[in-house]
PDB file of C-alpha atoms in Angstrom:
ATOM      1  CA  UNK A   9     216.799  42.810 116.047  1.00  0.00           C
ATOM      2  CA  UNK A  10     218.934  41.876 113.097  1.00  0.00           C
ATOM      3  CA  UNK A  11     219.360  43.853 109.929  1.00  0.00           C
ATOM      4  CA  UNK A  12     217.677  41.117 107.909  1.00  0.00           C
ATOM      5  CA  UNK A  13     214.538  41.279 110.051  1.00  0.00           C
ATOM      6  CA  UNK A  14     214.398  45.064 109.866  1.00  0.00           C
ATOM      7  CA  UNK A  15     215.016  45.002 106.103  1.00  0.00           C
ATOM      8  CA  UNK A  16     212.172  42.555 105.586  1.00  0.00           C
ATOM      9  CA  UNK A  17     209.765  44.716 107.584  1.00  0.00           C
ATOM     10  CA  UNK A  18     210.918  47.927 105.890  1.00  0.00           C
ATOM     11  CA  UNK A  19     210.581  46.342 102.439  1.00  0.00           C
ATOM     12  CA  UNK A  20     207.004  45.465 103.287  1.00  0.00           C
ATOM     13  CA  UNK A  21     206.138  48.966 104.568  1.00  0.00           C
ATOM     14  CA  UNK A  22     207.898  51.275 102.094  1.00  0.00           C
ATOM     15  CA  UNK A  23     205.391  50.803  99.218  1.00  0.00           C
ATOM     16  CA  UNK A  24     202.572  51.803 101.573  1.00  0.00           C
ATOM     17  CA  UNK A  25     204.503  54.842 102.747  1.00  0.00           C
ATOM     18  CA  UNK A  26     205.123  55.764  99.098  1.00  0.00           C
ATOM     19  CA  UNK A  27     201.384  55.548  98.392  1.00  0.00           C
ATOM     20  CA  UNK A  28     200.727  58.025 101.202  1.00  0.00           C
ATOM     21  CA  UNK A  29     203.503  60.322  99.990  1.00  0.00           C
ATOM     22  CA  UNK A  30     202.087  60.263  96.467  1.00  0.00           C
ATOM     23  CA  UNK A  31     198.607  61.102  97.731  1.00  0.00           C
ATOM     24  CA  UNK A  32     199.770  64.211  99.543  1.00  0.00           C
ATOM     25  CA  UNK A  33     202.469  65.284  97.081  1.00  0.00           C
ATOM     26  CA  UNK A  34     200.658  64.447  93.843  1.00  0.00           C
ATOM     27  CA  UNK A  35     203.964  63.838  92.093  1.00  0.00           C
ATOM     28  CA  UNK A  36     205.992  60.612  91.703  1.00  0.00           C
ATOM     29  CA  UNK A  37     209.441  62.151  92.046  1.00  0.00           C
ATOM     30  CA  UNK A  38     208.454  64.250  95.054  1.00  0.00           C
ATOM     31  CA  UNK A  39     206.856  61.185  96.682  1.00  0.00           C
ATOM     32  CA  UNK A  40     210.009  59.110  96.170  1.00  0.00           C
ATOM     33  CA  UNK A  41     212.179  61.842  97.670  1.00  0.00           C
ATOM     34  CA  UNK A  42     209.827  62.254 100.624  1.00  0.00           C
ATOM     35  CA  UNK A  43     209.988  58.523 101.383  1.00  0.00           C
ATOM     36  CA  UNK A  44     213.786  58.385 101.162  1.00  0.00           C
ATOM     37  CA  UNK A  45     214.182  61.453 103.358  1.00  0.00           C
ATOM     38  CA  UNK A  46     211.573  60.315 105.888  1.00  0.00           C
ATOM     39  CA  UNK A  47     213.208  56.910 106.170  1.00  0.00           C
ATOM     40  CA  UNK A  48     216.622  58.500 106.651  1.00  0.00           C
ATOM     41  CA  UNK A  49     215.368  60.871 109.349  1.00  0.00           C
ATOM     42  CA  UNK A  50     213.537  58.062 111.127  1.00  0.00           C
ATOM     43  CA  UNK A  51     216.591  55.780 111.136  1.00  0.00           C
ATOM     44  CA  UNK A  52     218.859  58.544 112.437  1.00  0.00           C
ATOM     45  CA  UNK A  53     216.428  59.552 115.188  1.00  0.00           C
ATOM     46  CA  UNK A  54     215.633  55.968 116.255  1.00  0.00           C
ATOM     47  CA  UNK A  55     218.985  54.242 115.785  1.00  0.00           C
ATOM     48  CA  UNK A  56     219.265  53.206 119.434  1.00  0.00           C
ATOM     49  CA  UNK A  57     215.698  51.909 119.584  1.00  0.00           C
ATOM     50  CA  UNK A  58     216.036  49.882 116.394  1.00  0.00           C
ATOM     51  CA  UNK A  59     219.291  48.254 117.498  1.00  0.00           C
ATOM     52  CA  UNK A  60     217.747  46.822 120.684  1.00  0.00           C
ATOM     53  CA  UNK A  61     218.006  43.071 120.798  1.00  0.00           C
ATOM     54  CA  UNK A  62     214.894  42.621 122.945  1.00  0.00           C
ATOM     55  CA  UNK A  63     212.431  43.306 120.123  1.00  0.00           C
ATOM     56  CA  UNK A  64     210.783  39.929 119.681  1.00  0.00           C
ATOM     57  CA  UNK A  65     209.804  39.843 116.011  1.00  0.00           C
ATOM     58  CA  UNK A  66     209.324  36.078 116.021  1.00  0.00           C
ATOM     59  CA  UNK A  67     206.079  36.658 117.895  1.00  0.00           C
ATOM     60  CA  UNK A  68     203.429  37.451 115.271  1.00  0.00           C
ATOM     61  CA  UNK A  69     201.543  40.016 117.381  1.00  0.00           C
ATOM     62  CA  UNK A  70     204.777  41.832 118.329  1.00  0.00           C
ATOM     63  CA  UNK A  71     205.860  41.916 114.690  1.00  0.00           C
ATOM     64  CA  UNK A  72     202.465  43.260 113.596  1.00  0.00           C
ATOM     65  CA  UNK A  73     202.537  45.925 116.324  1.00  0.00           C
ATOM     66  CA  UNK A  74     206.057  46.917 115.325  1.00  0.00           C
ATOM     67  CA  UNK A  75     205.039  47.147 111.648  1.00  0.00           C
ATOM     68  CA  UNK A  76     202.107  49.388 112.551  1.00  0.00           C
ATOM     69  CA  UNK A  77     204.350  51.547 114.733  1.00  0.00           C
ATOM     70  CA  UNK A  78     206.959  51.814 111.998  1.00  0.00           C
ATOM     71  CA  UNK A  79     204.370  52.642 109.339  1.00  0.00           C
ATOM     72  CA  UNK A  80     202.762  55.312 111.509  1.00  0.00           C
ATOM     73  CA  UNK A  81     206.139  56.877 112.318  1.00  0.00           C
ATOM     74  CA  UNK A  82     207.253  56.934 108.666  1.00  0.00           C
ATOM     75  CA  UNK A  83     203.934  58.456 107.620  1.00  0.00           C
ATOM     76  CA  UNK A  84     204.391  61.132 110.290  1.00  0.00           C
ATOM     77  CA  UNK A  85     207.899  61.876 109.000  1.00  0.00           C
ATOM     78  CA  UNK A  86     206.585  62.111 105.426  1.00  0.00           C
ATOM     79  CA  UNK A  87     203.877  64.510 106.540  1.00  0.00           C
ATOM     80  CA  UNK A  88     206.333  66.664 108.526  1.00  0.00           C
ATOM     81  CA  UNK A  89     208.650  66.880 105.528  1.00  0.00           C
ATOM     82  CA  UNK A  90     205.693  67.711 103.297  1.00  0.00           C
ATOM     83  CA  UNK A  91     204.815  70.662 105.503  1.00  0.00           C
ATOM     84  CA  UNK A  92     208.374  71.935 105.250  1.00  0.00           C
ATOM     85  CA  UNK A  93     208.365  71.568 101.450  1.00  0.00           C
ATOM     86  CA  UNK A  94     204.774  72.642 100.791  1.00  0.00           C
ATOM     87  CA  UNK A  95     205.778  75.604  98.604  1.00  0.00           C
ATOM     88  CA  UNK A  96     207.813  73.297  96.354  1.00  0.00           C
ATOM     89  CA  UNK A  97     205.226  70.531  96.200  1.00  0.00           C
ATOM     90  CA  UNK A  98     202.279  72.712  95.246  1.00  0.00           C
ATOM     91  CA  UNK A  99     204.234  74.054  92.263  1.00  0.00           C
ATOM     92  CA  UNK A 100     205.052  70.501  91.125  1.00  0.00           C
ATOM     93  CA  UNK A 101     201.502  69.174  91.356  1.00  0.00           C
ATOM     94  CA  UNK A 102     200.854  67.586  87.979  1.00  0.00           C
ATOM     95  CA  UNK A 103     197.524  67.323  86.208  1.00  0.00           C
ATOM     96  CA  UNK A 104     196.008  64.115  87.565  1.00  0.00           C
ATOM     97  CA  UNK A 105     192.873  64.029  85.477  1.00  0.00           C
ATOM     98  CA  UNK A 106     189.334  65.073  86.192  1.00  0.00           C
ATOM     99  CA  UNK A 107     188.579  61.832  88.005  1.00  0.00           C
ATOM    100  CA  UNK A 108     190.746  62.905  90.975  1.00  0.00           C
ATOM    101  CA  UNK A 109     190.400  66.666  90.575  1.00  0.00           C
ATOM    102  CA  UNK A 110     188.101  67.137  93.585  1.00  0.00           C
ATOM    103  CA  UNK A 111     190.364  65.090  95.803  1.00  0.00           C
ATOM    104  CA  UNK A 112     193.534  66.930  94.748  1.00  0.00           C
ATOM    105  CA  UNK A 113     191.832  70.302  95.212  1.00  0.00           C
ATOM    106  CA  UNK A 114     191.866  69.549  98.934  1.00  0.00           C
ATOM    107  CA  UNK A 115     194.807  70.652 101.059  1.00  0.00           C
ATOM    108  CA  UNK A 116     197.641  68.158 101.534  1.00  0.00           C
ATOM    109  CA  UNK A 117     196.532  67.687 105.134  1.00  0.00           C
ATOM    110  CA  UNK A 118     192.958  66.796 104.176  1.00  0.00           C
ATOM    111  CA  UNK A 119     194.094  64.465 101.384  1.00  0.00           C
ATOM    112  CA  UNK A 120     196.389  62.660 103.795  1.00  0.00           C
ATOM    113  CA  UNK A 121     193.722  62.463 106.451  1.00  0.00           C
ATOM    114  CA  UNK A 122     191.103  61.039 104.065  1.00  0.00           C
ATOM    115  CA  UNK A 123     193.569  58.551 102.606  1.00  0.00           C
ATOM    116  CA  UNK A 124     194.745  57.253 105.965  1.00  0.00           C
ATOM    117  CA  UNK A 125     191.218  56.982 107.369  1.00  0.00           C
ATOM    118  CA  UNK A 126     189.331  55.667 104.333  1.00  0.00           C
ATOM    119  CA  UNK A 127     191.929  53.618 102.452  1.00  0.00           C
ATOM    120  CA  UNK A 128     194.448  52.525 105.088  1.00  0.00           C
ATOM    121  CA  UNK A 129     191.920  52.231 107.907  1.00  0.00           C
ATOM    122  CA  UNK A 130     193.655  54.300 110.550  1.00  0.00           C
ATOM    123  CA  UNK A 131     191.688  54.951 113.704  1.00  0.00           C
ATOM    124  CA  UNK A 132     191.101  58.429 115.057  1.00  0.00           C
ATOM    125  CA  UNK A 133     193.802  57.710 117.668  1.00  0.00           C
ATOM    126  CA  UNK A 134     196.297  56.800 114.942  1.00  0.00           C
ATOM    127  CA  UNK A 135     195.438  59.998 113.068  1.00  0.00           C
ATOM    128  CA  UNK A 136     195.917  62.007 116.250  1.00  0.00           C
ATOM    129  CA  UNK A 137     199.454  60.659 116.518  1.00  0.00           C
ATOM    130  CA  UNK A 138     200.325  61.250 112.874  1.00  0.00           C
ATOM    131  CA  UNK A 139     198.980  64.794 112.636  1.00  0.00           C
ATOM    132  CA  UNK A 140     199.567  65.738 116.305  1.00  0.00           C
ATOM    133  CA  UNK A 141     196.016  66.942 116.818  1.00  0.00           C
ATOM    134  CA  UNK A 142     193.311  66.569 119.442  1.00  0.00           C
ATOM    135  CA  UNK A 143     190.562  64.037 118.857  1.00  0.00           C
ATOM    136  CA  UNK A 144     187.908  66.636 118.043  1.00  0.00           C
ATOM    137  CA  UNK A 145     190.256  68.314 115.529  1.00  0.00           C
ATOM    138  CA  UNK A 146     190.800  65.033 113.675  1.00  0.00           C
ATOM    139  CA  UNK A 147     187.078  64.277 113.569  1.00  0.00           C
ATOM    140  CA  UNK A 148     186.224  67.801 112.434  1.00  0.00           C
ATOM    141  CA  UNK A 149     188.910  67.839 109.734  1.00  0.00           C
ATOM    142  CA  UNK A 150     187.859  64.401 108.482  1.00  0.00           C
ATOM    143  CA  UNK A 151     184.216  65.414 108.287  1.00  0.00           C
ATOM    144  CA  UNK A 152     185.056  68.677 106.496  1.00  0.00           C
ATOM    145  CA  UNK A 153     187.385  66.959 104.000  1.00  0.00           C
ATOM    146  CA  UNK A 154     184.815  64.298 103.201  1.00  0.00           C
ATOM    147  CA  UNK A 155     182.123  66.934 102.836  1.00  0.00           C
ATOM    148  CA  UNK A 156     184.311  69.043 100.510  1.00  0.00           C
ATOM    149  CA  UNK A 157     185.002  66.102  98.205  1.00  0.00           C
ATOM    150  CA  UNK A 158     181.381  65.011  98.112  1.00  0.00           C
ATOM    151  CA  UNK A 159     180.088  68.562  97.735  1.00  0.00           C
ATOM    152  CA  UNK A 160     182.512  69.254  94.880  1.00  0.00           C
ATOM    153  CA  UNK A 161     181.553  66.008  93.180  1.00  0.00           C
ATOM    154  CA  UNK A 162     177.854  66.783  93.447  1.00  0.00           C
ATOM    155  CA  UNK A 163     178.210  70.340  92.146  1.00  0.00           C
ATOM    156  CA  UNK A 164     180.445  69.176  89.259  1.00  0.00           C
ATOM    157  CA  UNK A 165     177.845  66.569  88.276  1.00  0.00           C
ATOM    158  CA  UNK A 166     175.084  69.163  88.399  1.00  0.00           C
ATOM    159  CA  UNK A 167     177.088  71.585  86.266  1.00  0.00           C
ATOM    160  CA  UNK A 168     177.554  68.900  83.604  1.00  0.00           C
ATOM    161  CA  UNK A 169     173.820  68.149  83.625  1.00  0.00           C
ATOM    162  CA  UNK A 170     172.947  71.820  83.111  1.00  0.00           C
ATOM    163  CA  UNK A 171     175.382  72.288  80.227  1.00  0.00           C
TER     164      UNK A 171
END
């Protein structure tokens, strides 16, 4: 695979990876740094794989599969780096407004899980790979995260009605 092909695919994926990083970090600068670092780690770890000439990116289905693989791997790297920097990221979490308050009150893991499942459309299998969990753990965490957001939203609405 040539550098031009890889650059085109990376250029297409990076904004999506940034969106994920922003969701779990809650801060633009932290999200940018997470994406840069995740990309760097991924390239270093997969240099031999990416330089293989037998990756057929002219085939549309192969290219789409490779994009999905690359996206999933970069998201996993972002998440791993987030875990390592959690103490720094929680201190940097900016006020995001009451509209997203319930969502950002969730843990970084649950925010990432909800985002990838609900917005990106990851399957449970994809989520298992990203978060390195068993199937039942992914399903349980997803259910709990969704319930926490909905429960918080309902109780906040009720509090406003009673005031």
